[in-house]
XYZ file of N, CA and C in Angstrom:
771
model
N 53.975 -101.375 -14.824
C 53.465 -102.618 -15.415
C 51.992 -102.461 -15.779
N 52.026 -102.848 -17.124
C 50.159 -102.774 -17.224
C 49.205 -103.602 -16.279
N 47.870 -102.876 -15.940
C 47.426 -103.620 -14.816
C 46.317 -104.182 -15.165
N 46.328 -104.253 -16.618
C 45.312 -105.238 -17.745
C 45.656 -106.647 -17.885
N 45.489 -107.916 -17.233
C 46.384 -109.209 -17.334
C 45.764 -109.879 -18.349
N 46.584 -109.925 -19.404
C 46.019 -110.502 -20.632
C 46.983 -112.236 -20.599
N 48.063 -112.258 -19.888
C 48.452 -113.552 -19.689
C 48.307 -114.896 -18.275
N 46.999 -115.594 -18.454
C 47.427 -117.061 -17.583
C 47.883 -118.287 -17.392
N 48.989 -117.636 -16.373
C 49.068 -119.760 -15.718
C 48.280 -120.743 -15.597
N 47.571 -121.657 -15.982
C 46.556 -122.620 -15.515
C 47.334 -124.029 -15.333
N 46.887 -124.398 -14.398
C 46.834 -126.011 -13.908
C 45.888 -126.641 -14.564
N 46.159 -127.534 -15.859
C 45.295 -128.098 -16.627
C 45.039 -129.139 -15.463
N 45.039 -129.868 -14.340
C 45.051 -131.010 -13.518
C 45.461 -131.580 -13.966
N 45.228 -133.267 -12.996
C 46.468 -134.386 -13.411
C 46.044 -135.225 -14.823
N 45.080 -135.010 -15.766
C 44.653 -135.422 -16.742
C 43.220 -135.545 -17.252
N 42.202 -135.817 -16.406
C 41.033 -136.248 -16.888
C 40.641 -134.779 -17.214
N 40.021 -134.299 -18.346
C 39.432 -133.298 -18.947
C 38.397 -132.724 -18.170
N 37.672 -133.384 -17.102
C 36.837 -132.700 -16.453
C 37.352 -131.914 -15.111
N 38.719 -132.565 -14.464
C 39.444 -132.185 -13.425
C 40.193 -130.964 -13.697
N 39.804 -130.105 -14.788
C 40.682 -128.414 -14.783
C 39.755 -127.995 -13.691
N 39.828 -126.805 -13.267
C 38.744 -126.061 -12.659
C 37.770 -125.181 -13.411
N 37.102 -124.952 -12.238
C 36.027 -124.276 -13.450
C 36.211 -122.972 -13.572
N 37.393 -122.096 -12.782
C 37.845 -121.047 -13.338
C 38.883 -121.367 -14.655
N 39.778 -122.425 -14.675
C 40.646 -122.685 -15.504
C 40.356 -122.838 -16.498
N 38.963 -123.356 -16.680
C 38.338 -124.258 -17.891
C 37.444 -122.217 -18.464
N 37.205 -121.650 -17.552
C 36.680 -120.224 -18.537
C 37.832 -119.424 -18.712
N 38.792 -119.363 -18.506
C 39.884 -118.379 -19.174
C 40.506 -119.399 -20.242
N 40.382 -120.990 -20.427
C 40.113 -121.533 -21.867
C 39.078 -120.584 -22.901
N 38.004 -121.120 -22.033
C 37.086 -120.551 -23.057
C 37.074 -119.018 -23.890
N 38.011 -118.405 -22.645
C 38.063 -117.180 -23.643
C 39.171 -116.517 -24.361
N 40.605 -117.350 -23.977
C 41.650 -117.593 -24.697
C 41.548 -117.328 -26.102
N 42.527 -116.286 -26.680
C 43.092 -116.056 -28.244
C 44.300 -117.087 -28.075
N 44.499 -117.419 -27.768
C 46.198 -118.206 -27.443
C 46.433 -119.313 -26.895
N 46.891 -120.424 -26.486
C 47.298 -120.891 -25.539
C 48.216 -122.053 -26.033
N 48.998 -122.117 -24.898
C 50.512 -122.762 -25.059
C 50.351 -123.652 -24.566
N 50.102 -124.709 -24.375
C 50.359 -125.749 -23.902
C 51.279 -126.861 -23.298
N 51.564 -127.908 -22.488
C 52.501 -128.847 -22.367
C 52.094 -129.312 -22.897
N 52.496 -129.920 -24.490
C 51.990 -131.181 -25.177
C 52.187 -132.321 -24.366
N 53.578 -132.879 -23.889
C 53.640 -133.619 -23.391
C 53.091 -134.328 -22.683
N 52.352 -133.664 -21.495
C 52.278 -134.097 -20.564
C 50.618 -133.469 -20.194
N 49.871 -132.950 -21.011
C 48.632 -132.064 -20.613
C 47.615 -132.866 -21.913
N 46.444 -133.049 -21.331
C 45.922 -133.666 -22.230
C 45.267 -133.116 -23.077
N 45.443 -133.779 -24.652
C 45.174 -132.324 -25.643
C 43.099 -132.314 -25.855
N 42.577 -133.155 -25.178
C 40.814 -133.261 -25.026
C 40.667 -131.711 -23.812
N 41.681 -130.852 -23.276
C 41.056 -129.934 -22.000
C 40.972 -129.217 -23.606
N 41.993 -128.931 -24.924
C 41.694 -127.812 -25.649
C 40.137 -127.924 -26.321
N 39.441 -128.589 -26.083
C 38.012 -128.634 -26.482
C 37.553 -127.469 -25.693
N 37.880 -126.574 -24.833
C 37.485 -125.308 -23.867
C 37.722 -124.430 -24.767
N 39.253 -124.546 -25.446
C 39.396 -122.952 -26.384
C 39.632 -123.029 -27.965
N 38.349 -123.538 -28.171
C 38.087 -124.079 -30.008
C 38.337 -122.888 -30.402
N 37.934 -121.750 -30.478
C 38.600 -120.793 -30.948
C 40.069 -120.070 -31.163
N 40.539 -120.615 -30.093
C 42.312 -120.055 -29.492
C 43.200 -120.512 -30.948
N 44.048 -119.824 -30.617
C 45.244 -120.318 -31.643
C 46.666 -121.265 -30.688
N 46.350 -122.388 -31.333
C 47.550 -123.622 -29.995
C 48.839 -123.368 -30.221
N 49.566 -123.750 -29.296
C 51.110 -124.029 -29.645
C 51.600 -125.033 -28.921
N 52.333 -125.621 -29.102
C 52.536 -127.207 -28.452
C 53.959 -126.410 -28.083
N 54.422 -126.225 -26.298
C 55.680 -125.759 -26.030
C 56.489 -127.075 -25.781
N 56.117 -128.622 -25.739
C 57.253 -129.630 -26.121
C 58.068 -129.465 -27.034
N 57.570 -128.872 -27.994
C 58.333 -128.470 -29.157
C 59.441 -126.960 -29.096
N 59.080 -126.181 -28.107
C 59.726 -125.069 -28.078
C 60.866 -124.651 -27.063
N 61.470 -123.730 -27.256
C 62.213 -123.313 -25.747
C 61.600 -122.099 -25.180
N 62.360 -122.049 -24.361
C 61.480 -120.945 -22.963
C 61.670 -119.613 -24.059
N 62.498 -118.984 -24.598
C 62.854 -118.008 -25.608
C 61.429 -117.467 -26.384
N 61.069 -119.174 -27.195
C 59.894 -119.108 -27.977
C 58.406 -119.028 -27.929
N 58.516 -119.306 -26.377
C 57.331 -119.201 -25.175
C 57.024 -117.867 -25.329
N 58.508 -117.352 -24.721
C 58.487 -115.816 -24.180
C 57.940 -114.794 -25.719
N 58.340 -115.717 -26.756
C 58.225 -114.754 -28.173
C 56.868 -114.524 -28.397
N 56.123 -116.013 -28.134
C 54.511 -115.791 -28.592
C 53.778 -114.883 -27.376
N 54.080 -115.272 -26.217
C 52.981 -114.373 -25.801
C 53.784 -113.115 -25.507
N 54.648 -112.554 -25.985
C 54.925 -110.951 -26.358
C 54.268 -110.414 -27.353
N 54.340 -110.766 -27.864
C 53.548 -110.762 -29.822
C 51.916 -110.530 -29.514
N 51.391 -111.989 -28.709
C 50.120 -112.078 -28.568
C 49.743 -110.307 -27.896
N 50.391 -110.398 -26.704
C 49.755 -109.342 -25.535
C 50.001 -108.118 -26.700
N 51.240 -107.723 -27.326
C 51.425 -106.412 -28.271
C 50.360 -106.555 -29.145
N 49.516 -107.569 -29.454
C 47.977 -107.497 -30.051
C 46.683 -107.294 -30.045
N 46.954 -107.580 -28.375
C 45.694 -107.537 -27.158
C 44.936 -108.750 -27.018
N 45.480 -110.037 -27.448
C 45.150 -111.196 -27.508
C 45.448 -111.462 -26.005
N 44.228 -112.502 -25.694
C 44.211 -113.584 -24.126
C 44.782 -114.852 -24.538
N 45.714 -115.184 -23.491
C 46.859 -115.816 -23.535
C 46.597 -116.774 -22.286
N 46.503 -118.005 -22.264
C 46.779 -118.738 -21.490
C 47.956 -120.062 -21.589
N 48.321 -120.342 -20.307
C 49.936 -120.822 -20.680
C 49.547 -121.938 -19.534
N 49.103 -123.535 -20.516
C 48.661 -124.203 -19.895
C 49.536 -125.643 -19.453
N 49.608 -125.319 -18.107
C 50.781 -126.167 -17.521
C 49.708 -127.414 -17.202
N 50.886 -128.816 -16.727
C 50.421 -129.898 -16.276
C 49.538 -129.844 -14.500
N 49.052 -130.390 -14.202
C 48.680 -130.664 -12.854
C 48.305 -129.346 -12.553
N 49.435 -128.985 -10.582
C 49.388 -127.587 -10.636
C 50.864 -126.872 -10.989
N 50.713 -125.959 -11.564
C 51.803 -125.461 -12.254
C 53.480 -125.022 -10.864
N 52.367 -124.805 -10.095
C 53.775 -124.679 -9.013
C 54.201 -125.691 -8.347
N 54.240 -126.916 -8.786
C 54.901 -127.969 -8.726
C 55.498 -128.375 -9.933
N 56.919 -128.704 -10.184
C 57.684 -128.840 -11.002
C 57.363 -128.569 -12.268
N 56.882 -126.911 -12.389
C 56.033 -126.338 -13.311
C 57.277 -125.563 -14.043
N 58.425 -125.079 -14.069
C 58.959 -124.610 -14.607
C 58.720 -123.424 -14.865
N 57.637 -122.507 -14.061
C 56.877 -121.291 -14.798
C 57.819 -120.273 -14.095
N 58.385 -120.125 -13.026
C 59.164 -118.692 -12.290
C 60.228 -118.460 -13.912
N 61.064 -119.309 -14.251
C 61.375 -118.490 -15.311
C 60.732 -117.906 -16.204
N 59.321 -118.386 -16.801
C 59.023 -117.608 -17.396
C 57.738 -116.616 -16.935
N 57.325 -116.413 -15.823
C 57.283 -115.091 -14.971
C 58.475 -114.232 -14.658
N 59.498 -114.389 -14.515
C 60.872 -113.581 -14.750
C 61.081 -112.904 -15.916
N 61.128 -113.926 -16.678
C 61.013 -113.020 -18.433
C 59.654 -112.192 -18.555
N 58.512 -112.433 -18.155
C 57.516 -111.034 -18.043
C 57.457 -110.006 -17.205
N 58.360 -110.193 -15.861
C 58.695 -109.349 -15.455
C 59.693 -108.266 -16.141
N 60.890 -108.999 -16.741
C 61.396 -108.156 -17.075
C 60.603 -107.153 -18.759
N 59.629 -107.961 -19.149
C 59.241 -107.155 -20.580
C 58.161 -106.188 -20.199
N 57.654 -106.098 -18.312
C 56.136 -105.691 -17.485
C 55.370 -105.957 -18.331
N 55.282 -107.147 -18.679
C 53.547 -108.037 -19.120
C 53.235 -108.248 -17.551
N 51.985 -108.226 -17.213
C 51.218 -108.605 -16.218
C 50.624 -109.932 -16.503
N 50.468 -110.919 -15.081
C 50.284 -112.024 -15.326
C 49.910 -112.633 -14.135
N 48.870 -113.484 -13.970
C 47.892 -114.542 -12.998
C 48.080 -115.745 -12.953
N 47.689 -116.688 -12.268
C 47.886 -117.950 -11.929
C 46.515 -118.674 -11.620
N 45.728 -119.456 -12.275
C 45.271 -120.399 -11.517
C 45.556 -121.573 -10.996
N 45.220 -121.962 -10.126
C 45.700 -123.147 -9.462
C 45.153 -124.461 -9.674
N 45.546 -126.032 -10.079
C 45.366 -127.110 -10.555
C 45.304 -127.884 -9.826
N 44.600 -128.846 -10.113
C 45.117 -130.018 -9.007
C 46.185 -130.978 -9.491
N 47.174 -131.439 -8.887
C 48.385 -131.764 -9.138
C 48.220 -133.566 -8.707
N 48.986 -134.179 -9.103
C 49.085 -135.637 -9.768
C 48.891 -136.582 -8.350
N 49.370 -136.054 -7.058
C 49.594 -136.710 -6.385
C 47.829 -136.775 -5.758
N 47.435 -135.745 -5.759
C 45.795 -135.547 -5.400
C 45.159 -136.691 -6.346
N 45.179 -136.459 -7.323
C 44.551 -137.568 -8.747
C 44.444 -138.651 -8.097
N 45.848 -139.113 -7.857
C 46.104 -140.433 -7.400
C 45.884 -141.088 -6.037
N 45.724 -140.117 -5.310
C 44.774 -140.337 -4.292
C 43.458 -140.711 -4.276
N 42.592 -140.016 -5.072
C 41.379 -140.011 -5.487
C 41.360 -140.806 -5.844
N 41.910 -141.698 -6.980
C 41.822 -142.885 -7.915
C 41.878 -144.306 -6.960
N 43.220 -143.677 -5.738
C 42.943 -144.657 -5.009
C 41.998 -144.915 -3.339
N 41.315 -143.603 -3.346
C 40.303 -143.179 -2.564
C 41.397 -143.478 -1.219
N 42.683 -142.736 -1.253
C 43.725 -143.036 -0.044
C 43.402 -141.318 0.388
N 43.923 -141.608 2.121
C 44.104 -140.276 2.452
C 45.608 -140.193 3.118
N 46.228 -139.073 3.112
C 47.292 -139.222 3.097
C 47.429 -138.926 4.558
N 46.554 -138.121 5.210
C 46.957 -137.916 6.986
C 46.241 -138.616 7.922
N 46.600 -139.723 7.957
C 45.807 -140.452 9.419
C 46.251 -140.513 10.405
N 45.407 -140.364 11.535
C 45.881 -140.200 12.893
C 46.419 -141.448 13.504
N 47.843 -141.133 13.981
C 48.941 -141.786 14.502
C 49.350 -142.886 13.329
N 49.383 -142.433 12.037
C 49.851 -143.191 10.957
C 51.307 -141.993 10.388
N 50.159 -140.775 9.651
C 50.900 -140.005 9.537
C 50.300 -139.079 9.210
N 51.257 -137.135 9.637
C 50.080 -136.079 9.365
C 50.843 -135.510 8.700
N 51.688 -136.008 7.632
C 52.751 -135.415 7.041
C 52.573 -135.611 5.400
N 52.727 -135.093 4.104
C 52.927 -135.191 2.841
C 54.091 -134.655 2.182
N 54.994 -135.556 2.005
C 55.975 -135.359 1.331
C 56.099 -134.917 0.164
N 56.312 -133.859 -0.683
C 56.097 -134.166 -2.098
C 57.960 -133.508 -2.326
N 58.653 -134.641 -3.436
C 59.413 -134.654 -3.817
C 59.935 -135.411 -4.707
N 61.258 -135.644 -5.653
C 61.766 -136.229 -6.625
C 63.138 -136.673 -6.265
N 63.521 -137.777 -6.878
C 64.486 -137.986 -7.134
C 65.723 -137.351 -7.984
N 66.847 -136.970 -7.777
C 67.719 -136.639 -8.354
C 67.651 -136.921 -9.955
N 67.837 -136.356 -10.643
C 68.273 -136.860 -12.210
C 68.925 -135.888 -13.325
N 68.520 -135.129 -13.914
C 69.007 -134.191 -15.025
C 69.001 -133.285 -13.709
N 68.200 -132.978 -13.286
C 67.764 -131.998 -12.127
C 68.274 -131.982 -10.808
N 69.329 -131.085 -10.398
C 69.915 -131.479 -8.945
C 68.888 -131.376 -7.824
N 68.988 -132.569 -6.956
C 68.173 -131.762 -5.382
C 69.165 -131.536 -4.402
N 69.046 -130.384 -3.683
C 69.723 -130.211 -2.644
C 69.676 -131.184 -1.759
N 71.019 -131.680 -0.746
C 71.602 -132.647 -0.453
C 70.559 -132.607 0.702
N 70.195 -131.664 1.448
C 69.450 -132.027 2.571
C 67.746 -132.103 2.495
N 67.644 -132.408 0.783
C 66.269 -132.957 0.371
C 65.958 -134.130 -0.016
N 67.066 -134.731 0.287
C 67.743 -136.570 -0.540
C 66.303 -137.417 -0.251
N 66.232 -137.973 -0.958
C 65.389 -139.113 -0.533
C 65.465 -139.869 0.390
N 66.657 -140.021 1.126
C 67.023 -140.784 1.958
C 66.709 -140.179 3.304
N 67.176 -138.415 3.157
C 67.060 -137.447 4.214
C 65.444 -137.767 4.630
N 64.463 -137.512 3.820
C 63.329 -137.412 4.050
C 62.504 -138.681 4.607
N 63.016 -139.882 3.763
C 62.680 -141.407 4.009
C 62.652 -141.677 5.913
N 63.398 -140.751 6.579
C 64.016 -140.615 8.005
C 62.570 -140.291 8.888
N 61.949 -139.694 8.180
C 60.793 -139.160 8.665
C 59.238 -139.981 9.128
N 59.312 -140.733 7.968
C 58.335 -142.178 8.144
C 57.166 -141.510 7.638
N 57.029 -140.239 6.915
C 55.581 -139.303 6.414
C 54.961 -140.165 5.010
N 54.018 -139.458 4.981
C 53.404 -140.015 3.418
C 54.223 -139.628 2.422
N 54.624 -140.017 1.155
C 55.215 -139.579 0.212
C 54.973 -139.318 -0.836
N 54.493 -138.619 -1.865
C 54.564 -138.841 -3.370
C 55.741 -137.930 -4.001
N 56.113 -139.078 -4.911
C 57.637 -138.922 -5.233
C 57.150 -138.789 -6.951
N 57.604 -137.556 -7.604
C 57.400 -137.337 -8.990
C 58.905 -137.744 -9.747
N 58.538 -137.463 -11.537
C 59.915 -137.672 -12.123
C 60.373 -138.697 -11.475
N 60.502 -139.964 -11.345
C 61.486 -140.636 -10.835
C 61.058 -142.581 -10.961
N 60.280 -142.548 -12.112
C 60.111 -143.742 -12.651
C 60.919 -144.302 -13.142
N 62.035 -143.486 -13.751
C 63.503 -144.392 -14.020
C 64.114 -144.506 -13.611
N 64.016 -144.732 -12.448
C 65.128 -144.620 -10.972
C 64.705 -145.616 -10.551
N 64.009 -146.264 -10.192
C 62.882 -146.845 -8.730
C 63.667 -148.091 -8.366
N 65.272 -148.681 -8.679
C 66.088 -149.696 -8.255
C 66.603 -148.498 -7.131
N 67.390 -146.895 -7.174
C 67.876 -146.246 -6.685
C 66.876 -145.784 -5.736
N 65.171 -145.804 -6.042
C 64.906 -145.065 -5.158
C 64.320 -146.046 -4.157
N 64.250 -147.438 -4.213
C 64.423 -148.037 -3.470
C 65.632 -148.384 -2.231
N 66.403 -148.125 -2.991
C 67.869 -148.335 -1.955
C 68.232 -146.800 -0.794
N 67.184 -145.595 -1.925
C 67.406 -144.407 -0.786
C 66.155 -144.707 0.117
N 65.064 -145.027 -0.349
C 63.986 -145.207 0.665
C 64.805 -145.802 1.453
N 64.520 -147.131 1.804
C 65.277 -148.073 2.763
C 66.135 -147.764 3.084
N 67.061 -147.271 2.962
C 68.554 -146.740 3.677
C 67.980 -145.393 4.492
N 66.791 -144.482 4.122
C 66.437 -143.658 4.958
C 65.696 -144.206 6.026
N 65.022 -145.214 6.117
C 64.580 -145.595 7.248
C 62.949 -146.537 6.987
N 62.424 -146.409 5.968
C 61.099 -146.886 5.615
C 61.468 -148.662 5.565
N 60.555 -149.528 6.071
C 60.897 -150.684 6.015
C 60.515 -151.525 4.799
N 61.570 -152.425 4.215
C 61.264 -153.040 2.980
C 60.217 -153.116 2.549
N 59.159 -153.375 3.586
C 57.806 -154.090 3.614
C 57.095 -152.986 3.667
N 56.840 -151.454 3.659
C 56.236 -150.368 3.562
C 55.318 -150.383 2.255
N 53.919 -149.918 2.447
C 53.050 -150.237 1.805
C 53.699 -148.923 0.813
N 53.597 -149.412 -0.793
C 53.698 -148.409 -2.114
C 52.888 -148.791 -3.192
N 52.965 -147.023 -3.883
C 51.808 -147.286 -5.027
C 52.497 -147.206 -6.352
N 52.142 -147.324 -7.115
C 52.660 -147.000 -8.729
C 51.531 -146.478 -9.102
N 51.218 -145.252 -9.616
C 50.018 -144.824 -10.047
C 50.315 -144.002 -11.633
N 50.262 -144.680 -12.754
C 50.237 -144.611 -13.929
C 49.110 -143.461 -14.884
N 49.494 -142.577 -15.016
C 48.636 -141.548 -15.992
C 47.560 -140.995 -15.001
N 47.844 -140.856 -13.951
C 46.376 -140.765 -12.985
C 45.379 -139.775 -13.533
N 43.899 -140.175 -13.679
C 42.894 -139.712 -13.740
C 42.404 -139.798 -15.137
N 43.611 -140.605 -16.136
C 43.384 -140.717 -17.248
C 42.506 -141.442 -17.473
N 42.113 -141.426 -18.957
C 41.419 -142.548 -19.373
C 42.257 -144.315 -19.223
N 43.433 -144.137 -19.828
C 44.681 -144.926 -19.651
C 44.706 -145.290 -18.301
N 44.625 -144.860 -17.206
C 45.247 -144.957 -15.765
C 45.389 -146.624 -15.179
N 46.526 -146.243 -14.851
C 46.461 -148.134 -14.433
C 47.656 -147.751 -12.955
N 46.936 -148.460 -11.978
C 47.212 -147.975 -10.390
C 47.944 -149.695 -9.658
N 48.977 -149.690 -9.311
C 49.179 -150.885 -8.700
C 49.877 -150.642 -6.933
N 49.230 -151.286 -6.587
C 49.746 -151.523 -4.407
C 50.876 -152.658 -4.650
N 52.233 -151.771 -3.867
C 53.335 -153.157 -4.091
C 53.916 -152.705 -2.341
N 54.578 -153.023 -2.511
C 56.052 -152.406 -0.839
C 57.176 -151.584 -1.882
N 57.931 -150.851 -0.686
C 58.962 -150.212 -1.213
C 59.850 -151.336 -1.837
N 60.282 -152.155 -1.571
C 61.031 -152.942 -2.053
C 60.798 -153.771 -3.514
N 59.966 -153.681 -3.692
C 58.984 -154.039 -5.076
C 58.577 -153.329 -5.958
N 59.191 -152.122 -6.237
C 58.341 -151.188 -6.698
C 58.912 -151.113 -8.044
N 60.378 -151.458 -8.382
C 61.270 -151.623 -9.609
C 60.699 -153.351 -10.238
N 60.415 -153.879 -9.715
C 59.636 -154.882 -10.441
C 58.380 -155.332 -10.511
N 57.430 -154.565 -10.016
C 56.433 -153.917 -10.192
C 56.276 -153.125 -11.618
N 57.339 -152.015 -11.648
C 56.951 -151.448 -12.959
C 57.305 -151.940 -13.888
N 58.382 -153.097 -13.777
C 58.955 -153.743 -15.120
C 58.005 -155.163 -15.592
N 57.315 -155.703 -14.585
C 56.570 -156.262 -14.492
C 55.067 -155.812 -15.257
N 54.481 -154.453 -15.361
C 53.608 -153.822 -16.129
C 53.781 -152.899 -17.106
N 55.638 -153.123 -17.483
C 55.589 -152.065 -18.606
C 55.459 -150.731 -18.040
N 55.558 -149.936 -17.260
C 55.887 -148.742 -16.941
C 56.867 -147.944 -16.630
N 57.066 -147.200 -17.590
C 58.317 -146.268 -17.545
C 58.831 -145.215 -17.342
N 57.296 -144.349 -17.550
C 57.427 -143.345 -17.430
C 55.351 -142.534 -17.014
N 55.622 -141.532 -16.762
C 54.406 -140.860 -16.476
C 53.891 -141.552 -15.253
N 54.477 -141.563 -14.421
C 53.302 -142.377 -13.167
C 54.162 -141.556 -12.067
N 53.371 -141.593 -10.897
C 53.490 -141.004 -9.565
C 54.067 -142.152 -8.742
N 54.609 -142.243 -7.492
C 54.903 -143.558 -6.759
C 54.577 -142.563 -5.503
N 54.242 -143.241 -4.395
C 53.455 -143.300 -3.144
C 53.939 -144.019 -2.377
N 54.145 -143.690 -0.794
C 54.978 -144.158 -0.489
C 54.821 -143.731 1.146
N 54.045 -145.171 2.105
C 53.938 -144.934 3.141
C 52.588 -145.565 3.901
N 52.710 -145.955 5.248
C 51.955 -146.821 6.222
C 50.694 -146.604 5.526
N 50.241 -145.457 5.441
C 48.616 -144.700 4.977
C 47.885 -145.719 3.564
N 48.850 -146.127 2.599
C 47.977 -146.375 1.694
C 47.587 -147.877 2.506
N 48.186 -148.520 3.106
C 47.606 -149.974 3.714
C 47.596 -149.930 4.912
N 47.193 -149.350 6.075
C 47.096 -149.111 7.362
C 46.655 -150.396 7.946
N 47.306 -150.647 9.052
C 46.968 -151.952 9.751
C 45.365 -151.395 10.729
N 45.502 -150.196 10.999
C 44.399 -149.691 12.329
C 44.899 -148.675 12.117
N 43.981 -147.339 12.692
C 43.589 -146.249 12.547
C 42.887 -145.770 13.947
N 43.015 -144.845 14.236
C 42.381 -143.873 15.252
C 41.741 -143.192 14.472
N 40.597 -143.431 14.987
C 39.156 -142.421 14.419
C 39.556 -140.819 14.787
N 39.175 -140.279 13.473
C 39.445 -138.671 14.156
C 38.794 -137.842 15.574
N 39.515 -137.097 15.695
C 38.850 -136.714 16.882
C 37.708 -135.690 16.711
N 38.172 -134.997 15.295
C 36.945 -133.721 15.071
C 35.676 -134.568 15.102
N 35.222 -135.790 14.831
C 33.675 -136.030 15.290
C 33.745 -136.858 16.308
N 34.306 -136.899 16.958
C 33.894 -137.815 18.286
C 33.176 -137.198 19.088
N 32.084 -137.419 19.675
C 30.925 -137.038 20.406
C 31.086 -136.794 21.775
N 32.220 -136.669 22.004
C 33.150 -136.047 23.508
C 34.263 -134.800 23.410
N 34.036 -134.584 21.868
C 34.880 -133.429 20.724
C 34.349 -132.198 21.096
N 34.446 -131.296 21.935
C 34.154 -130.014 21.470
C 34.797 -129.188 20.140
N 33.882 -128.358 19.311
C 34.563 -127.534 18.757
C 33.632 -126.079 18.444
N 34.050 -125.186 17.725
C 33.311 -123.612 17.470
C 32.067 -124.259 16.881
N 31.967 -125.525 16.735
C 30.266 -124.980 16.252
C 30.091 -126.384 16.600
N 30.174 -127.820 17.376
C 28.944 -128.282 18.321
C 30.027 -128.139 19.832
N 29.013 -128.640 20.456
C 29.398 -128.878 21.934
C 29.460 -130.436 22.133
N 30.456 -130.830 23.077
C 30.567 -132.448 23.350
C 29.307 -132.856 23.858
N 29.176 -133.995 23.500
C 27.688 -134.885 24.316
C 27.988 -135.639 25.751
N 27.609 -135.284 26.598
C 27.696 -136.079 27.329
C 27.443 -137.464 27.229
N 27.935 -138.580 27.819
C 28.241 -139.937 27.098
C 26.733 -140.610 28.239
């Protein structure tokens, strides 16, 4: 395999143009190429590779992916292949790292920040609080896309962890009935978080049980994250223990009280 990597993965992040990284945002800048998710990637990050030549892959199949940057690399062109959020979340990219495996193009990854982070931020929530929950769920609902049976929404709902649940804004009557049937109580604090980090972004606090008229209620159908768990509305909290002043750790010593 050549050990020259003329092709990258990037995590454009969950939308706002300044949230790529700042490695992501210079292998823009020095991009001959780049492929894009039209869909779903916002087309203000290509202000990084004014020079590049674009391709919008909403429009393409994995085939035609695989065609341009064969072509590109047989040119010696830099190629970046710019996914939504972070790409190893429902990024679709192992197939087409498979297809460069099999042609030995060599190929890198940077890493993004992914939708559910955004939306945290937006809603300045943290997802692990002590004796709330130290758990993050990240998963989807069933749809075009099978999930294995012992990843159900319902399976996981059992758990009582934080959740962000992708793909699954056209569900949210079903994914209400798997929440609750897994164990989360009607009344469980949830988010709807719409385009996060966008300019657009529009963020609403409902319960699990509200969350299908919630979005029909604001017109939302699609592109938003849902959240899901004690953490975003906590009744009380236990202060962490890493600063408590009776805390030892490798770099202070406890105070005597």
């Amino acid at each position: 395999m050549d050990d020259v990597v003329k092709v990258h993965f990037v995590g454009a992040g969950p939308g706002a143009e300044d949230l790529i990284t700042v490695r992501g945002m210079r292998l823009l800048n020095k991009a001959d190429v780049v492929i894009y998710a039209g869909s779903l990637v916002n087309p203000e990050l290509l202000k990084y590779a004014e020079n590049a030549k674009v391709y919008n892959s909403a429009t393409m199949t994995l085939d035609e992916v695989i065609d341009v940057i064969k072509k590109s690399v047989a040119d010696g062109l830099e190629v970046v292949r710019l996914h939504t959020g972070d790409q190893s979340i429902y990024g679709a990219v192992k197939e087409q790292m498979d297809e460069l495996d099999k042609l030995e193009i060599a190929y890198d990854s940077c890493p993004g920040v992914s939708a559910c982070f955004g939306a945290a931020a937006s809603l300045n929530l943290e997802y692990t609080l002590p004796d709330v929950s130290q758990s993050l769920i990240i998963t989807r609902m069933e749809g075009k896309t099978k999930v294995p049976e012992k990843e159900s929404i319902r399976s996981f709902a059992s758990h009582g962890a934080s959740m962000a649940i992708y793909l699954s804004t056209s569900l949210l009557e079903k994914l209400e009935e798997e929440l609750i049937a897994g164990g989360y109580r009607p009344d469980t604090p949830a988010a709807l978080v719409y385009k996060a980090t966008w300019p657009e972004e529009k963020s609403f606090i409902c319960t699990v049980n509200s969350l299908a008229e919630t979005a029909k209620k604001n017109n939302i159908t699609k592109t938003a994250i849902i959240l899901v768990g004690d953490v975003i509305s906590p009744e009380y909290i236990e202060k962490s223990r890493l600063y408590a002043p009776d805390f030892s750790t490798e770099y202070r010593k406890a105070k005597d009280k």
